PDB file of C-alpha atoms in Angstrom:
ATOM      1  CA  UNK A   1       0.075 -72.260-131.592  1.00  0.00           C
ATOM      2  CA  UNK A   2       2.288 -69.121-132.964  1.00  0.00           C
ATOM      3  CA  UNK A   3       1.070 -68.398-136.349  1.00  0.00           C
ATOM      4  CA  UNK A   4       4.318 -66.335-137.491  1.00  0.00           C
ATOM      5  CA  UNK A   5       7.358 -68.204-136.396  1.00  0.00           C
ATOM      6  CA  UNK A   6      10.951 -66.541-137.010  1.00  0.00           C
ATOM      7  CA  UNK A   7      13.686 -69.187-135.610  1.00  0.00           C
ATOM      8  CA  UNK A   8      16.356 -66.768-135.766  1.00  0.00           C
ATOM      9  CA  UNK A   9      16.622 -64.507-132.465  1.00  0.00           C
ATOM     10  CA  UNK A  10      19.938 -62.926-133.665  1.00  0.00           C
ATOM     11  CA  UNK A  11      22.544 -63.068-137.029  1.00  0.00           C
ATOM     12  CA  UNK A  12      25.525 -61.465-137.749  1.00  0.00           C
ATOM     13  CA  UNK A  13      26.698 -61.640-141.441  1.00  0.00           C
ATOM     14  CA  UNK A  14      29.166 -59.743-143.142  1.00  0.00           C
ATOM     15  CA  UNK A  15      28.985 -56.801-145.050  1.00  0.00           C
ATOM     16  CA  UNK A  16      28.034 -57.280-148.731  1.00  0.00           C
ATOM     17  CA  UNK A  17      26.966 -60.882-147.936  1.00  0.00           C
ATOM     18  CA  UNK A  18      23.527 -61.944-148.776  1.00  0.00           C
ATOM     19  CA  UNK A  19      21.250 -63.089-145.914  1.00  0.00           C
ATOM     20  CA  UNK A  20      17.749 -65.040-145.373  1.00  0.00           C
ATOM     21  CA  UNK A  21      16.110 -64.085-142.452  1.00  0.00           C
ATOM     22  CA  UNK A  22      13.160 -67.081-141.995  1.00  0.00           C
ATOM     23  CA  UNK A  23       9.799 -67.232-141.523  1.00  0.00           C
ATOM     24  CA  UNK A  24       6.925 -69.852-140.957  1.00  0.00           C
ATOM     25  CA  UNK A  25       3.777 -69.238-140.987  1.00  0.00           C
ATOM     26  CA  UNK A  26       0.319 -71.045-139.781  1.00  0.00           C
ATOM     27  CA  UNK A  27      -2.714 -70.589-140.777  1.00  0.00           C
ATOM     28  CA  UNK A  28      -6.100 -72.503-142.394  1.00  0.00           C
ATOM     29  CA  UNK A  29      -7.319 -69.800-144.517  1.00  0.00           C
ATOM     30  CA  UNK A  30      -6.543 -69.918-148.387  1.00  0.00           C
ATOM     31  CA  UNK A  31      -6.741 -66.204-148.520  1.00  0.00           C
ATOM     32  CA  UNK A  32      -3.592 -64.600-146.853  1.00  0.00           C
ATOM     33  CA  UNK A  33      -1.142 -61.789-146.936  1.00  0.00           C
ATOM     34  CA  UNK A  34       2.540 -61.931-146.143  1.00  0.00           C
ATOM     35  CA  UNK A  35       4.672 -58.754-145.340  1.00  0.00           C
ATOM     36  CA  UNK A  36       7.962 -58.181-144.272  1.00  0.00           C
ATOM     37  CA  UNK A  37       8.879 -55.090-141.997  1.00  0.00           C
ATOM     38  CA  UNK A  38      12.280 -53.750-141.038  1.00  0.00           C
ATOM     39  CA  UNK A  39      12.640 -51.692-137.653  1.00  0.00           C
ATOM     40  CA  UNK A  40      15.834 -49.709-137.381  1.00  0.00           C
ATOM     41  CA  UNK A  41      16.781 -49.093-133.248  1.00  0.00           C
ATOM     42  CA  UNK A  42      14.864 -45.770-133.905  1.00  0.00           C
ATOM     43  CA  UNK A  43      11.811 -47.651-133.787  1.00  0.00           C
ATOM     44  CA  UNK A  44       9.119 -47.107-136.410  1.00  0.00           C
ATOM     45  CA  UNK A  45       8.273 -50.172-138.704  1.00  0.00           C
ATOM     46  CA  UNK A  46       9.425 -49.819-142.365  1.00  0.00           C
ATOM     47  CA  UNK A  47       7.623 -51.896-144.789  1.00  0.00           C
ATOM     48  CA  UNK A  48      10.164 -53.994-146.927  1.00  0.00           C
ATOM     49  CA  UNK A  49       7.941 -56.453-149.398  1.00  0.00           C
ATOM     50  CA  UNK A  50       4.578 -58.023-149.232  1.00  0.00           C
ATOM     51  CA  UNK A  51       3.933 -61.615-150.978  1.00  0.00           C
ATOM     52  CA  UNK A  52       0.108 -62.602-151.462  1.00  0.00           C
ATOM     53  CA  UNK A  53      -1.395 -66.434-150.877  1.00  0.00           C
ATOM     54  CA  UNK A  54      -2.371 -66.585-154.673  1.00  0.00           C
ATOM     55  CA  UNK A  55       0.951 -64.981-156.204  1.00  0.00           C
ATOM     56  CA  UNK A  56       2.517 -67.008-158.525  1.00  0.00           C
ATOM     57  CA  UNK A  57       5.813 -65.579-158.361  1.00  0.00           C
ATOM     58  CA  UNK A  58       8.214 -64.797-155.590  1.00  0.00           C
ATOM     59  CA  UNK A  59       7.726 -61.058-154.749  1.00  0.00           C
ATOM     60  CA  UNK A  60      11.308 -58.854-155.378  1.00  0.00           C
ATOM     61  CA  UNK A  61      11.942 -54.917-154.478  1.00  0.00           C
ATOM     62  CA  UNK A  62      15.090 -53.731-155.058  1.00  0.00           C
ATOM     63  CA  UNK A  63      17.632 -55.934-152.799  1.00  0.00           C
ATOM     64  CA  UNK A  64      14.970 -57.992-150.890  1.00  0.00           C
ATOM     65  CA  UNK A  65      13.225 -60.837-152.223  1.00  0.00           C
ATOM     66  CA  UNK A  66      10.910 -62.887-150.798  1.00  0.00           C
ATOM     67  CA  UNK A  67      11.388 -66.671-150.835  1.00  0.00           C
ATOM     68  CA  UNK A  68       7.563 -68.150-150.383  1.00  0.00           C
ATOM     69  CA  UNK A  69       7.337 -71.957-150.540  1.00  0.00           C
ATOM     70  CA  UNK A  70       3.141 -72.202-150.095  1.00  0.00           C
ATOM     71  CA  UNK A  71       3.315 -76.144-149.497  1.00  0.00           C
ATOM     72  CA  UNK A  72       5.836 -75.831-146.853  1.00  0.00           C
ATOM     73  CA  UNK A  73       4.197 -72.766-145.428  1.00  0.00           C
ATOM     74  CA  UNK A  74       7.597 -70.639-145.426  1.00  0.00           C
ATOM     75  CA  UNK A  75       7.973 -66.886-146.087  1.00  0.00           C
ATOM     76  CA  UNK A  76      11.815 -66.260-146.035  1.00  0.00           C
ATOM     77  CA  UNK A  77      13.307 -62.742-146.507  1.00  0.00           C
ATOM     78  CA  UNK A  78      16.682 -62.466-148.784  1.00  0.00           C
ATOM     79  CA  UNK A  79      18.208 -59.472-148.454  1.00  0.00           C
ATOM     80  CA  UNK A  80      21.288 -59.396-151.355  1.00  0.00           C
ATOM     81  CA  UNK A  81      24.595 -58.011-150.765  1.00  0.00           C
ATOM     82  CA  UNK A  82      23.912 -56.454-147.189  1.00  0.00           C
ATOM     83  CA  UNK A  83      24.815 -52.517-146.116  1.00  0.00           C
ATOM     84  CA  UNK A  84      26.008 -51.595-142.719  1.00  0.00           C
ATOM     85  CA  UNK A  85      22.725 -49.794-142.950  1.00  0.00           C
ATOM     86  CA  UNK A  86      20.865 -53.364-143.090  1.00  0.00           C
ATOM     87  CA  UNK A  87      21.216 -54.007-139.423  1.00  0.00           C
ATOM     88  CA  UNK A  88      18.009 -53.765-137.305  1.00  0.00           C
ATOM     89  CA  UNK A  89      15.205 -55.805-136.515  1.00  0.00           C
ATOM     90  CA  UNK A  90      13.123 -57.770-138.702  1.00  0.00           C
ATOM     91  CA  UNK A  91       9.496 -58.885-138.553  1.00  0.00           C
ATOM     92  CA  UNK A  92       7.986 -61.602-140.464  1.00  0.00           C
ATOM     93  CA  UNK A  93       3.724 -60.732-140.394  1.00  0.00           C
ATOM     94  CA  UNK A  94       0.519 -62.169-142.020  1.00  0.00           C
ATOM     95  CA  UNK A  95      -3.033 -60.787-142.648  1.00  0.00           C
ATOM     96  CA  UNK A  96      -5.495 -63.952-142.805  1.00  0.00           C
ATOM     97  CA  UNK A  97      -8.458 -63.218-145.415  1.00  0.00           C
ATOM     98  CA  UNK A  98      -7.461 -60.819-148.420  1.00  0.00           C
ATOM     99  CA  UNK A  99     -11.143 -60.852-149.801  1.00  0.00           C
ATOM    100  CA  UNK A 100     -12.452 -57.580-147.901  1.00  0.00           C
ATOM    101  CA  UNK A 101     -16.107 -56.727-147.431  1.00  0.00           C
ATOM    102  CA  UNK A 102     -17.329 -54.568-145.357  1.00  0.00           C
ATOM    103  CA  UNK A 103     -14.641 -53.734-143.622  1.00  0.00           C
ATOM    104  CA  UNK A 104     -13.362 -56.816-141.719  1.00  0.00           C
ATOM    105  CA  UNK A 105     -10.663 -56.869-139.092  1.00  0.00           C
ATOM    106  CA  UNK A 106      -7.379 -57.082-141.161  1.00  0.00           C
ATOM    107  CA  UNK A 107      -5.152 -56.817-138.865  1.00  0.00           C
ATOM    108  CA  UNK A 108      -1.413 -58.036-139.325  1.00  0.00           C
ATOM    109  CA  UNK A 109       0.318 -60.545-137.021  1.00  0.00           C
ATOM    110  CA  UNK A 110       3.920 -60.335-135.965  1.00  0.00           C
ATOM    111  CA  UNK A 111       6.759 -62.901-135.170  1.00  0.00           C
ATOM    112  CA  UNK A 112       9.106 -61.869-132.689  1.00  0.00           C
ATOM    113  CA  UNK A 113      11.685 -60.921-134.894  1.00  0.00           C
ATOM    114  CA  UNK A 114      15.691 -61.315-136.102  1.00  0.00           C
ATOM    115  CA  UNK A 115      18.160 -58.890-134.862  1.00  0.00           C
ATOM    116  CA  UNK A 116      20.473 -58.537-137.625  1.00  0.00           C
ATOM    117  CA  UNK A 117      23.918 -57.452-137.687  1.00  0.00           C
ATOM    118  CA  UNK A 118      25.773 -56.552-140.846  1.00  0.00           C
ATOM    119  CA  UNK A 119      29.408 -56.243-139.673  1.00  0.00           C
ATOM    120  CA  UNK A 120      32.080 -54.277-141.489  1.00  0.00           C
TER     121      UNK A 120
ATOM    122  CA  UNK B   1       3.457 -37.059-148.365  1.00  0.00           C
ATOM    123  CA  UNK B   2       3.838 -36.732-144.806  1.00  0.00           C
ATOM    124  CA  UNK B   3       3.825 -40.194-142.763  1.00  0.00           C
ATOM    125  CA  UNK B   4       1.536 -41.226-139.593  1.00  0.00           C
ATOM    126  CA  UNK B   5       2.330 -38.798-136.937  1.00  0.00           C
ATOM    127  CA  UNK B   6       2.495 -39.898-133.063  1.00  0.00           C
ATOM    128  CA  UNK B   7       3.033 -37.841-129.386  1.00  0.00           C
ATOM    129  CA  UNK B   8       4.586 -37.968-127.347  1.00  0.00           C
ATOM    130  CA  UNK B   9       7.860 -39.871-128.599  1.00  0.00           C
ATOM    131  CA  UNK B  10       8.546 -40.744-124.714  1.00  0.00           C
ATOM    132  CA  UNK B  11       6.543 -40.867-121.790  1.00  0.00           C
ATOM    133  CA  UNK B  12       6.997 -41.484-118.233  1.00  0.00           C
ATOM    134  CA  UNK B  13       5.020 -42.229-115.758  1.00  0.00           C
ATOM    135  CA  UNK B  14       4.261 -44.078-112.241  1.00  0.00           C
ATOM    136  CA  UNK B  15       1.616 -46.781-112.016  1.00  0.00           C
ATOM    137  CA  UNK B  16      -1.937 -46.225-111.137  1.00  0.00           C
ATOM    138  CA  UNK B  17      -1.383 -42.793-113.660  1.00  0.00           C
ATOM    139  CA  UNK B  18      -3.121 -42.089-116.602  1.00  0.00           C
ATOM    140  CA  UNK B  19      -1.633 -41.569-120.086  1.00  0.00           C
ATOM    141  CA  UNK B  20      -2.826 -40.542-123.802  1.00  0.00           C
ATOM    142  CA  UNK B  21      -1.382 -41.136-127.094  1.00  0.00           C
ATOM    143  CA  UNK B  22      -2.223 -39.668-130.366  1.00  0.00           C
ATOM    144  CA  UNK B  23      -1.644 -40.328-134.058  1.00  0.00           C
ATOM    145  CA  UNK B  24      -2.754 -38.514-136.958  1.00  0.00           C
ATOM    146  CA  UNK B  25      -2.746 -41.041-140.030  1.00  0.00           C
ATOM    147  CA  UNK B  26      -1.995 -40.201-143.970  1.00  0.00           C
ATOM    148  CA  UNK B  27      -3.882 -38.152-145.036  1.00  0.00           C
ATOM    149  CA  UNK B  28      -6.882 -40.289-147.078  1.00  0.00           C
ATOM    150  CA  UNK B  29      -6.134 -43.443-144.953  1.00  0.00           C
ATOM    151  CA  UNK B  30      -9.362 -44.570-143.803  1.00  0.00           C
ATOM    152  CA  UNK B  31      -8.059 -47.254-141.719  1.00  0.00           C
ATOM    153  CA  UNK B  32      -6.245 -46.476-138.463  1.00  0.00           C
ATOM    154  CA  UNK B  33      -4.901 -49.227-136.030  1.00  0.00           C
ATOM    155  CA  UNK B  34      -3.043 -49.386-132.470  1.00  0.00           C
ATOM    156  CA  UNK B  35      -0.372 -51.762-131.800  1.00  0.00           C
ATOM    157  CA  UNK B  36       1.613 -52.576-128.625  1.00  0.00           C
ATOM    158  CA  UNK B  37       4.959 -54.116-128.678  1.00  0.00           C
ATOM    159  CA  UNK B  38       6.249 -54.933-125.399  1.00  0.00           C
ATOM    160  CA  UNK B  39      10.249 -55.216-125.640  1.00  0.00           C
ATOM    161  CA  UNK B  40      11.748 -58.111-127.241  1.00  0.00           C
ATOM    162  CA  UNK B  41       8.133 -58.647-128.877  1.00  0.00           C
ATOM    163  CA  UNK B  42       6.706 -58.141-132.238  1.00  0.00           C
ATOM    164  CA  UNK B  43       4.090 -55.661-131.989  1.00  0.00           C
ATOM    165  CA  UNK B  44       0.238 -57.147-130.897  1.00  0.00           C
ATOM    166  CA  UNK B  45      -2.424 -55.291-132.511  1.00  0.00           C
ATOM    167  CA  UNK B  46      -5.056 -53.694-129.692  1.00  0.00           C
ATOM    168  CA  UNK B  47      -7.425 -51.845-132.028  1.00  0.00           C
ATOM    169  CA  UNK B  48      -8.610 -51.370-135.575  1.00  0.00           C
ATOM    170  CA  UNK B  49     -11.112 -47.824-137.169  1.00  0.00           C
ATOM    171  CA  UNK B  50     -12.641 -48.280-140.120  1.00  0.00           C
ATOM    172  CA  UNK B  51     -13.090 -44.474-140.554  1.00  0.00           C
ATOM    173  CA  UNK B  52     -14.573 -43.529-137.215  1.00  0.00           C
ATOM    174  CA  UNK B  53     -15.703 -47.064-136.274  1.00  0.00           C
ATOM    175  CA  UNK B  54     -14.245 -49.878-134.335  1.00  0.00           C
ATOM    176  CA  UNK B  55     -13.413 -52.751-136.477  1.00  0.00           C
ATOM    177  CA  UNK B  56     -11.728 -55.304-133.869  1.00  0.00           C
ATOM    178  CA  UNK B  57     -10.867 -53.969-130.613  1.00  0.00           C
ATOM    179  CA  UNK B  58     -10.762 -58.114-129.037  1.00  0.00           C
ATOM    180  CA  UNK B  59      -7.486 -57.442-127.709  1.00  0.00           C
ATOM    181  CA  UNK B  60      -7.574 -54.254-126.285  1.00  0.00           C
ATOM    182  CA  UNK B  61      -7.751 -54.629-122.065  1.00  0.00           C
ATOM    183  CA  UNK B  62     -11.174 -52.929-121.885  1.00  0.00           C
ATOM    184  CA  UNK B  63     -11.150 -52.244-117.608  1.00  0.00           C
ATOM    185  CA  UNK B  64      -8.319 -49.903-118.433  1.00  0.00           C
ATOM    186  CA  UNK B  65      -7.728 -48.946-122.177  1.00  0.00           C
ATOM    187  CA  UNK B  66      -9.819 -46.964-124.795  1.00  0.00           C
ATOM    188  CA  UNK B  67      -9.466 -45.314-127.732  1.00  0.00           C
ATOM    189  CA  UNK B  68     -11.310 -42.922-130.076  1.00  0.00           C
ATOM    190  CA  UNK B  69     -11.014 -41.757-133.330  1.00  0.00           C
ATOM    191  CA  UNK B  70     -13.391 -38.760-133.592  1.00  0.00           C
ATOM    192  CA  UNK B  71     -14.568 -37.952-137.163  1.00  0.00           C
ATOM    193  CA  UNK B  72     -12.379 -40.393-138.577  1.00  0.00           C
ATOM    194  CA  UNK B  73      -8.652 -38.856-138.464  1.00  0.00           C
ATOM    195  CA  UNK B  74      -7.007 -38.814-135.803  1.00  0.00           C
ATOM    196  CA  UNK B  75      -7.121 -41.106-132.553  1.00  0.00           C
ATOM    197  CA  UNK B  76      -6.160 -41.186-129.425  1.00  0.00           C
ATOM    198  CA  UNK B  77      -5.284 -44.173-126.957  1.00  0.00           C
ATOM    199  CA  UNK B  78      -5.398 -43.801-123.461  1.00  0.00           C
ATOM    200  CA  UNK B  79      -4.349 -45.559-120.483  1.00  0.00           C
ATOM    201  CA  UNK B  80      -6.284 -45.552-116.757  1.00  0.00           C
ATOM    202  CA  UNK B  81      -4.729 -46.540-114.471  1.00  0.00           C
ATOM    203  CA  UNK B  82      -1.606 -47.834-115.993  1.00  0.00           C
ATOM    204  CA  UNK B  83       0.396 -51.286-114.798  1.00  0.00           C
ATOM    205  CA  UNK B  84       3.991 -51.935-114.504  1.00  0.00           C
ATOM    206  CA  UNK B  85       3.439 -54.186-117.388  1.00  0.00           C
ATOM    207  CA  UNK B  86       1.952 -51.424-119.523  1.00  0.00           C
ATOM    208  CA  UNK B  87       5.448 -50.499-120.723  1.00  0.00           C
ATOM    209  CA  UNK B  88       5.719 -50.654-124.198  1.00  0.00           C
ATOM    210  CA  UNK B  89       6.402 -48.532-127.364  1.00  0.00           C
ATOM    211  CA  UNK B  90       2.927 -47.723-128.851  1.00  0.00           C
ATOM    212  CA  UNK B  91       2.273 -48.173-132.188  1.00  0.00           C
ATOM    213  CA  UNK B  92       0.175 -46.315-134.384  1.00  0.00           C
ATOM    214  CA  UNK B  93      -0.204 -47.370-138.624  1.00  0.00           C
ATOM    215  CA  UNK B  94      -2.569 -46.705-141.316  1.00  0.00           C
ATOM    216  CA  UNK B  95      -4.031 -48.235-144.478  1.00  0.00           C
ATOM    217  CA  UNK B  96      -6.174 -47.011-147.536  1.00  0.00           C
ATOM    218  CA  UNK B  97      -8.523 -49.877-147.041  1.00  0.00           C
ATOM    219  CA  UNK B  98      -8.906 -50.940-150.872  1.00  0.00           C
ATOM    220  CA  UNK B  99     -11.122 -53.781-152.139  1.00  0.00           C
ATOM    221  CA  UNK B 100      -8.127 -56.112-152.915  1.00  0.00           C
ATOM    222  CA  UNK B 101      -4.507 -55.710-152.811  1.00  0.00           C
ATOM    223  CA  UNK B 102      -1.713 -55.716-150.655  1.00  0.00           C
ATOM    224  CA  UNK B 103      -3.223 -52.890-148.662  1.00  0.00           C
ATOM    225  CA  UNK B 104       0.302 -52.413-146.894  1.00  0.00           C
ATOM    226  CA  UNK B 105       0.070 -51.067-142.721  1.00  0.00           C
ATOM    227  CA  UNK B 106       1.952 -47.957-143.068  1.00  0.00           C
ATOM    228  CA  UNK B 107       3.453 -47.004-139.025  1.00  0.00           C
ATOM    229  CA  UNK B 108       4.458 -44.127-137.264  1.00  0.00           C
ATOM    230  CA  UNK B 109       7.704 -43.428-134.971  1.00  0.00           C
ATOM    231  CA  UNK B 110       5.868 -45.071-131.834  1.00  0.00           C
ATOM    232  CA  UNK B 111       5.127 -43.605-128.318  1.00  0.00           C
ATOM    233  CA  UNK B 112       7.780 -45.211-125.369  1.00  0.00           C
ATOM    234  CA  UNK B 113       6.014 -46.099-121.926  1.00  0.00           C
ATOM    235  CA  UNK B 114       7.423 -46.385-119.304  1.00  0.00           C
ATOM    236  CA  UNK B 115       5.426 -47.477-116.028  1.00  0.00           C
ATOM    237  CA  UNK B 116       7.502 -46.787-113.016  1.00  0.00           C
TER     238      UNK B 116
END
């Protein structure tokens, strides 16, 4: 079964509109991470906004927010009033077990992304 | 602060070849990892260093990839003898490692394959 599901191969929205990009997650561990990355068509993975398992509140930076609804195990991605500059690729990822020790394997695991296309 | 470094940017070569990629992480970053995201994919991690040790390497195809991270910098992947389906950007990232936290992947710019 996928563990990071992103329904949305491709949007186009219109400048200064908002947009949720979705995201549904599996997974059976109570200890989880979930991140957000944005990769422009030059290719290297920006971080956007991360949302932990045992956060109360929805996570926010700047223009993105992060709509997390624990029960229905969905991590959606609001970017307000979209740029030009918005458009790219977007990747929904999770990191299963927060509590480290040691050193365990922590490493993240990506849904196949939304193209997103701000038009003028 | 200078982000993760990677080279080449592009490479391209014919199948049955060999290849190497390298990335230089943060500096302080004691956690290096190698992802490969195959076109229309998200990226699939292959390899994780804890400093100069492997932490999960369960995905990596072992009969024809390795990687090293000698003294707990910088690492290098490489690729003998290389498949078509081997064609992929290469992704390097780093983390701090702390006890708790977000601990956010930080990536670098990538490495294209291309297996002709």
């Amino acid at each position: 079964a996928q563990k990071i599901t992103q329904t949305q191969p491709g949007m186009f929205v219109q400048e200064k509109e908002a947009v949720t990009l979705d995201c549904t997650y599996d997974t059976s561990d109570p200890s989880y991470g979930l991140f957000w990355y944005k990769q422009p068509s030059s290719g290297e993975m920006i971080f956007l906004i991360y949302q932990g398992s045992y956060d109360q509140q929805n996570a926010t930076e700047g223009r993105y927010s992060l709509n997390f609804q624990k029960a229905r195990k969905s991590a959606n991605l609001v970017i307000s009033a979209s740029q030009l500059g918005d458009s790219a690729m977007y990747f929904c990822a999770m990191r299963e077990g927060l509590e480290y020790s040691g050193g365990g394997a922590d490493g993240l695991t990506f849904g196949k992304g939304t193209h997103l296309i701000i038009q003028p | 602060e200078a982000g993760v470094a990677q080279s080449p940017r592009y490479k391209i070569i014919e199948k049955r070849q060999s290849v190497a990629f390298w990335c230089n992480p943060i500096s302080g970053h004691a956690t290096l990892y190698w992802y490969q995201q195959i076109l229309g994919q998200g990226p699939k991690l292959l390899i994780q260093f804890q400093n100069n040790g492997v932490v999960d390497d369960s995905q990596l195809p072992k009969d024809r990839f390795s990687a090293e991270r000698l003294k707990g910098v910088d690492s290098t992947l490489k690729i003998q003898p290389a498949k078509l389906e081997d064609s992929a950007v290469y992704l390097c990232a780093s983390s701090l490692r702390k006890l708790a936290g977000t601990d956010t992947q930080y990536f670098g710019p990538g490495t294209r394959l291309t297996v002709l």
